[in-house]
Amino acid sequence: MAGTQQPLAWIRVPEEDQVPEEVRQLAKPSVDRLGIFPHVFRIFALRPEHCVRWWQYYDYLMRGPSNLSKVQREMIAVVVSSLNRCHYCSTSHGAALRLLTEDPVLADTLATDYRHAPLDPKDRAMLDFAAKLTTEPHRMTQADVEGLRAAGWSDEDIFDIAQVASMFNFTNRLANALGWHPNPEYHRLGR
């Protein structure tokens, strides 16, 4: 069924020319960098104020000051999204990770089963924490935090890891609930 046009979501999605200017401005760096208007902005344009508020927090978590590198944050995004079976975020953040690392094998391995990826112990502990928070949040204990400390993460870093994982758990659920479809160009980026 290649070439079959799928709707961007199961809800009404504004046409690109109907996207409010404040949402269009949020998308501009992606458009400039990738040459595509990410579907997430069109979908979120149905509720522009929600988009602006969500993006402020998301963008700060993913690009703001942190001891977590951009690569580490994208690694969390890919693993959490994969575990949640979020097609939109696995695809878009897999592309982001491939572009950042220039390593499509790492990105694909994290997307299929991060436990098979050659990771340093600190990154493995980070992803184990994010995975447990995603799949068994009710089983989180102080020992999980202690494990991150033992791997060399500070309390501020642990807070950041938990926030990034939680942001993707939220966004994955929104994308899955509303049937978001990623831009097809993401599949080719970084390969």
mmCIF file of C-alpha atoms in Angstrom:
data_model
loop_
_atom_site.group_PDB
_atom_site.id
_atom_site.type_symbol
_atom_site.label_atom_id
_atom_site.label_comp_id
_atom_site.label_asym_id
_atom_site.label_seq_id
_atom_site.Cartn_x
_atom_site.Cartn_y
_atom_site.Cartn_z
ATOM 1 C CA MET A 1 0.000 0.000 0.000
ATOM 2 C CA ALA A 2 2.985 2.308 -0.481
ATOM 3 C CA GLY A 3 1.845 5.684 -1.652
ATOM 4 C CA THR A 4 -1.537 5.443 0.064
ATOM 5 C CA GLN A 5 -2.316 8.801 1.641
ATOM 6 C CA GLN A 6 -3.093 8.497 5.342
ATOM 7 C CA PRO A 7 -4.738 11.237 7.347
ATOM 8 C CA LEU A 8 -2.346 13.057 9.680
ATOM 9 C CA ALA A 9 -4.563 12.192 12.649
ATOM 10 C CA TRP A 10 -7.993 10.840 13.510
ATOM 11 C CA ILE A 11 -9.193 14.340 14.382
ATOM 12 C CA ARG A 12 -9.568 17.404 12.179
ATOM 13 C CA VAL A 13 -6.164 18.801 11.257
ATOM 14 C CA PRO A 14 -5.863 22.386 10.034
ATOM 15 C CA GLU A 15 -4.397 22.815 6.575
ATOM 16 C CA GLU A 16 -0.886 24.231 6.594
ATOM 17 C CA ASP A 17 -2.152 27.635 5.460
ATOM 18 C CA GLN A 18 -4.603 27.648 8.417
ATOM 19 C CA VAL A 19 -1.890 27.184 11.044
ATOM 20 C CA PRO A 20 -1.813 30.287 13.303
ATOM 21 C CA GLU A 21 1.277 32.445 13.123
ATOM 22 C CA GLU A 22 2.384 31.638 16.701
ATOM 23 C CA VAL A 23 2.439 27.914 15.834
ATOM 24 C CA ARG A 24 4.091 28.590 12.472
ATOM 25 C CA GLN A 25 6.889 30.424 14.308
ATOM 26 C CA LEU A 26 7.433 27.422 16.580
ATOM 27 C CA ALA A 27 7.817 25.207 13.507
ATOM 28 C CA LYS A 28 10.162 27.593 11.669
ATOM 29 C CA PRO A 29 13.466 26.160 13.009
ATOM 30 C CA SER A 30 12.378 22.661 11.939
ATOM 31 C CA VAL A 31 11.315 23.923 8.533
ATOM 32 C CA ASP A 32 14.621 25.765 8.103
ATOM 33 C CA ARG A 33 16.728 22.819 9.294
ATOM 34 C CA LEU A 34 14.852 19.891 7.733
ATOM 35 C CA GLY A 35 12.898 21.495 4.903
ATOM 36 C CA ILE A 36 9.593 20.048 6.140
ATOM 37 C CA PHE A 37 6.714 21.360 8.218
ATOM 38 C CA PRO A 38 6.411 18.748 11.006
ATOM 39 C CA HIS A 39 2.942 17.266 11.240
ATOM 40 C CA VAL A 40 2.956 17.698 15.018
ATOM 41 C CA PHE A 41 2.543 21.455 14.542
ATOM 42 C CA ARG A 42 -0.341 21.061 12.111
ATOM 43 C CA ILE A 43 -2.072 18.633 14.438
ATOM 44 C CA PHE A 44 -1.468 20.774 17.525
ATOM 45 C CA ALA A 45 -2.660 23.860 15.594
ATOM 46 C CA LEU A 46 -6.192 22.711 16.351
ATOM 47 C CA ARG A 47 -5.495 24.008 19.880
ATOM 48 C CA PRO A 48 -2.833 26.713 19.327
ATOM 49 C CA GLU A 49 -2.514 27.774 22.959
ATOM 50 C CA HIS A 50 -1.951 24.143 23.964
ATOM 51 C CA CYS A 51 0.708 23.869 21.288
ATOM 52 C CA VAL A 52 2.551 26.947 22.527
ATOM 53 C CA ARG A 53 2.518 25.798 26.159
ATOM 54 C CA TRP A 54 3.459 22.191 25.314
ATOM 55 C CA TRP A 55 6.274 23.333 23.027
ATOM 56 C CA GLN A 56 7.762 25.707 25.609
ATOM 57 C CA TYR A 57 8.178 22.865 28.081
ATOM 58 C CA TYR A 58 9.205 20.285 25.459
ATOM 59 C CA ASP A 59 11.754 22.582 23.825
ATOM 60 C CA TYR A 60 13.255 23.564 27.178
ATOM 61 C CA LEU A 61 13.592 19.922 28.231
ATOM 62 C CA MET A 62 15.147 18.841 24.938
ATOM 63 C CA ARG A 63 17.370 21.853 24.181
ATOM 64 C CA GLY A 64 17.676 23.801 27.413
ATOM 65 C CA PRO A 65 20.495 23.688 29.946
ATOM 66 C CA SER A 66 21.164 20.205 31.313
ATOM 67 C CA ASN A 67 24.059 17.857 31.936
ATOM 68 C CA LEU A 68 22.248 15.460 29.621
ATOM 69 C CA SER A 69 23.504 15.881 26.075
ATOM 70 C CA LYS A 70 21.076 16.347 23.208
ATOM 71 C CA VAL A 71 21.994 12.831 22.103
ATOM 72 C CA GLN A 72 21.134 11.399 25.523
ATOM 73 C CA ARG A 73 17.798 13.208 25.536
ATOM 74 C CA GLU A 74 16.986 11.868 22.070
ATOM 75 C CA MET A 75 18.043 8.393 23.215
ATOM 76 C CA ILE A 76 15.447 8.610 25.990
ATOM 77 C CA ALA A 77 12.865 9.863 23.476
ATOM 78 C CA VAL A 78 13.482 6.930 21.135
ATOM 79 C CA VAL A 79 13.475 4.261 23.847
ATOM 80 C CA VAL A 80 10.367 5.568 25.609
ATOM 81 C CA SER A 81 8.532 6.047 22.300
ATOM 82 C CA SER A 82 9.499 2.567 21.152
ATOM 83 C CA LEU A 83 8.298 0.977 24.386
ATOM 84 C CA ASN A 84 5.012 2.888 24.039
ATOM 85 C CA ARG A 85 4.755 1.815 20.402
ATOM 86 C CA CYS A 86 4.323 5.431 19.385
ATOM 87 C CA HIS A 87 4.763 5.435 15.630
ATOM 88 C CA TYR A 88 4.949 9.234 15.383
ATOM 89 C CA CYS A 89 7.622 9.824 18.024
ATOM 90 C CA SER A 90 9.650 6.676 17.286
ATOM 91 C CA THR A 91 9.890 7.790 13.675
ATOM 92 C CA SER A 92 10.562 11.483 14.221
ATOM 93 C CA HIS A 93 12.978 11.068 17.125
ATOM 94 C CA GLY A 94 14.701 8.123 15.477
ATOM 95 C CA ALA A 95 15.436 10.536 12.619
ATOM 96 C CA ALA A 96 16.658 13.195 15.061
ATOM 97 C CA LEU A 97 18.978 10.688 16.742
ATOM 98 C CA ARG A 98 20.352 9.496 13.391
ATOM 99 C CA LEU A 99 21.068 13.095 12.390
ATOM 100 C CA LEU A 100 22.742 13.920 15.722
ATOM 101 C CA THR A 101 24.884 10.777 15.924
ATOM 102 C CA GLU A 102 25.331 9.940 12.237
ATOM 103 C CA ASP A 103 24.815 6.363 13.480
ATOM 104 C CA PRO A 104 21.679 4.783 12.010
ATOM 105 C CA VAL A 105 22.528 1.417 13.567
ATOM 106 C CA LEU A 106 22.459 2.871 17.083
ATOM 107 C CA ALA A 107 19.171 4.672 16.432
ATOM 108 C CA ASP A 108 17.560 1.565 14.936
ATOM 109 C CA THR A 109 18.832 -0.637 17.771
ATOM 110 C CA LEU A 110 17.453 1.734 20.399
ATOM 111 C CA ALA A 111 14.136 1.755 18.560
ATOM 112 C CA THR A 112 13.871 -2.033 18.440
ATOM 113 C CA ASP A 113 15.448 -3.067 21.764
ATOM 114 C CA TYR A 114 17.830 -0.722 23.519
ATOM 115 C CA ARG A 115 19.246 -3.599 25.583
ATOM 116 C CA HIS A 116 21.166 -4.747 22.482
ATOM 117 C CA ALA A 117 22.849 -1.379 21.939
ATOM 118 C CA PRO A 118 26.515 -0.951 22.862
ATOM 119 C CA LEU A 119 26.114 1.672 25.570
ATOM 120 C CA ASP A 120 28.382 2.902 28.322
ATOM 121 C CA PRO A 121 27.161 1.983 31.821
ATOM 122 C CA LYS A 122 25.961 5.511 32.571
ATOM 123 C CA ASP A 123 23.744 5.654 29.462
ATOM 124 C CA ARG A 124 22.499 2.107 30.088
ATOM 125 C CA ALA A 125 21.439 3.060 33.626
ATOM 126 C CA MET A 126 19.686 6.158 32.238
ATOM 127 C CA LEU A 127 17.749 4.113 29.688
ATOM 128 C CA ASP A 128 16.940 1.348 32.169
ATOM 129 C CA PHE A 129 15.418 4.002 34.443
ATOM 130 C CA ALA A 130 13.444 5.576 31.569
ATOM 131 C CA ALA A 131 12.242 2.148 30.428
ATOM 132 C CA LYS A 132 11.026 1.153 33.886
ATOM 133 C CA LEU A 133 9.314 4.523 34.341
ATOM 134 C CA THR A 134 7.560 3.870 31.021
ATOM 135 C CA THR A 135 6.532 0.245 31.448
ATOM 136 C CA GLU A 136 6.205 -0.118 35.230
ATOM 137 C CA PRO A 137 5.847 3.338 36.769
ATOM 138 C CA HIS A 138 4.087 1.908 39.795
ATOM 139 C CA ARG A 139 7.189 -0.172 40.578
ATOM 140 C CA MET A 140 9.603 2.751 40.761
ATOM 141 C CA THR A 141 11.467 2.861 44.082
ATOM 142 C CA GLN A 142 14.232 4.788 45.745
ATOM 143 C CA ALA A 143 16.569 2.008 44.588
ATOM 144 C CA ASP A 144 16.008 3.132 40.985
ATOM 145 C CA VAL A 145 17.215 6.621 41.881
ATOM 146 C CA GLU A 146 20.139 5.163 43.838
ATOM 147 C CA GLY A 147 21.084 3.129 40.761
ATOM 148 C CA LEU A 148 21.358 6.312 38.723
ATOM 149 C CA ARG A 149 23.454 7.959 41.430
ATOM 150 C CA ALA A 150 25.748 4.925 41.485
ATOM 151 C CA ALA A 151 26.146 5.256 37.701
ATOM 152 C CA GLY A 152 27.358 8.839 38.157
ATOM 153 C CA TRP A 153 24.204 10.911 37.676
ATOM 154 C CA SER A 154 23.521 13.863 40.001
ATOM 155 C CA ASP A 155 20.108 14.502 41.500
ATOM 156 C CA GLU A 156 19.572 17.340 38.993
ATOM 157 C CA ASP A 157 20.417 14.912 36.171
ATOM 158 C CA ILE A 158 18.012 12.327 37.587
ATOM 159 C CA PHE A 159 15.290 14.973 37.661
ATOM 160 C CA ASP A 160 16.032 15.761 33.995
ATOM 161 C CA ILE A 161 15.992 12.079 33.007
ATOM 162 C CA ALA A 162 12.617 11.620 34.722
ATOM 163 C CA GLN A 163 11.195 14.769 33.090
ATOM 164 C CA VAL A 164 12.318 13.835 29.563
ATOM 165 C CA ALA A 165 10.962 10.298 29.942
ATOM 166 C CA SER A 166 7.709 11.650 31.366
ATOM 167 C CA MET A 167 7.323 14.207 28.571
ATOM 168 C CA PHE A 168 7.550 11.425 26.014
ATOM 169 C CA ASN A 169 5.162 9.214 27.930
ATOM 170 C CA PHE A 170 2.671 12.088 27.815
ATOM 171 C CA THR A 171 3.250 12.973 24.164
ATOM 172 C CA ASN A 172 3.261 9.304 23.077
ATOM 173 C CA ARG A 173 -0.103 8.787 24.687
ATOM 174 C CA LEU A 174 -1.506 11.862 22.994
ATOM 175 C CA ALA A 175 -0.136 10.744 19.613
ATOM 176 C CA ASN A 176 -1.430 7.186 20.064
ATOM 177 C CA ALA A 177 -4.853 8.374 21.265
ATOM 178 C CA LEU A 178 -5.338 10.623 18.241
ATOM 179 C CA GLY A 179 -3.633 8.520 15.547
ATOM 180 C CA TRP A 180 -0.828 10.915 14.637
ATOM 181 C CA HIS A 181 1.175 10.010 11.530
ATOM 182 C CA PRO A 182 4.731 11.301 11.058
ATOM 183 C CA ASN A 183 6.059 13.081 8.020
ATOM 184 C CA PRO A 184 7.260 10.390 5.590
ATOM 185 C CA GLU A 185 10.535 12.288 5.129
ATOM 186 C CA TYR A 186 11.596 11.273 8.650
ATOM 187 C CA HIS A 187 12.109 7.695 7.481
ATOM 188 C CA ARG A 188 14.933 8.771 5.161
ATOM 189 C CA LEU A 189 16.683 11.347 7.337
ATOM 190 C CA GLY A 190 20.122 10.362 8.579
ATOM 191 C CA ARG A 191 20.422 7.197 6.503
#
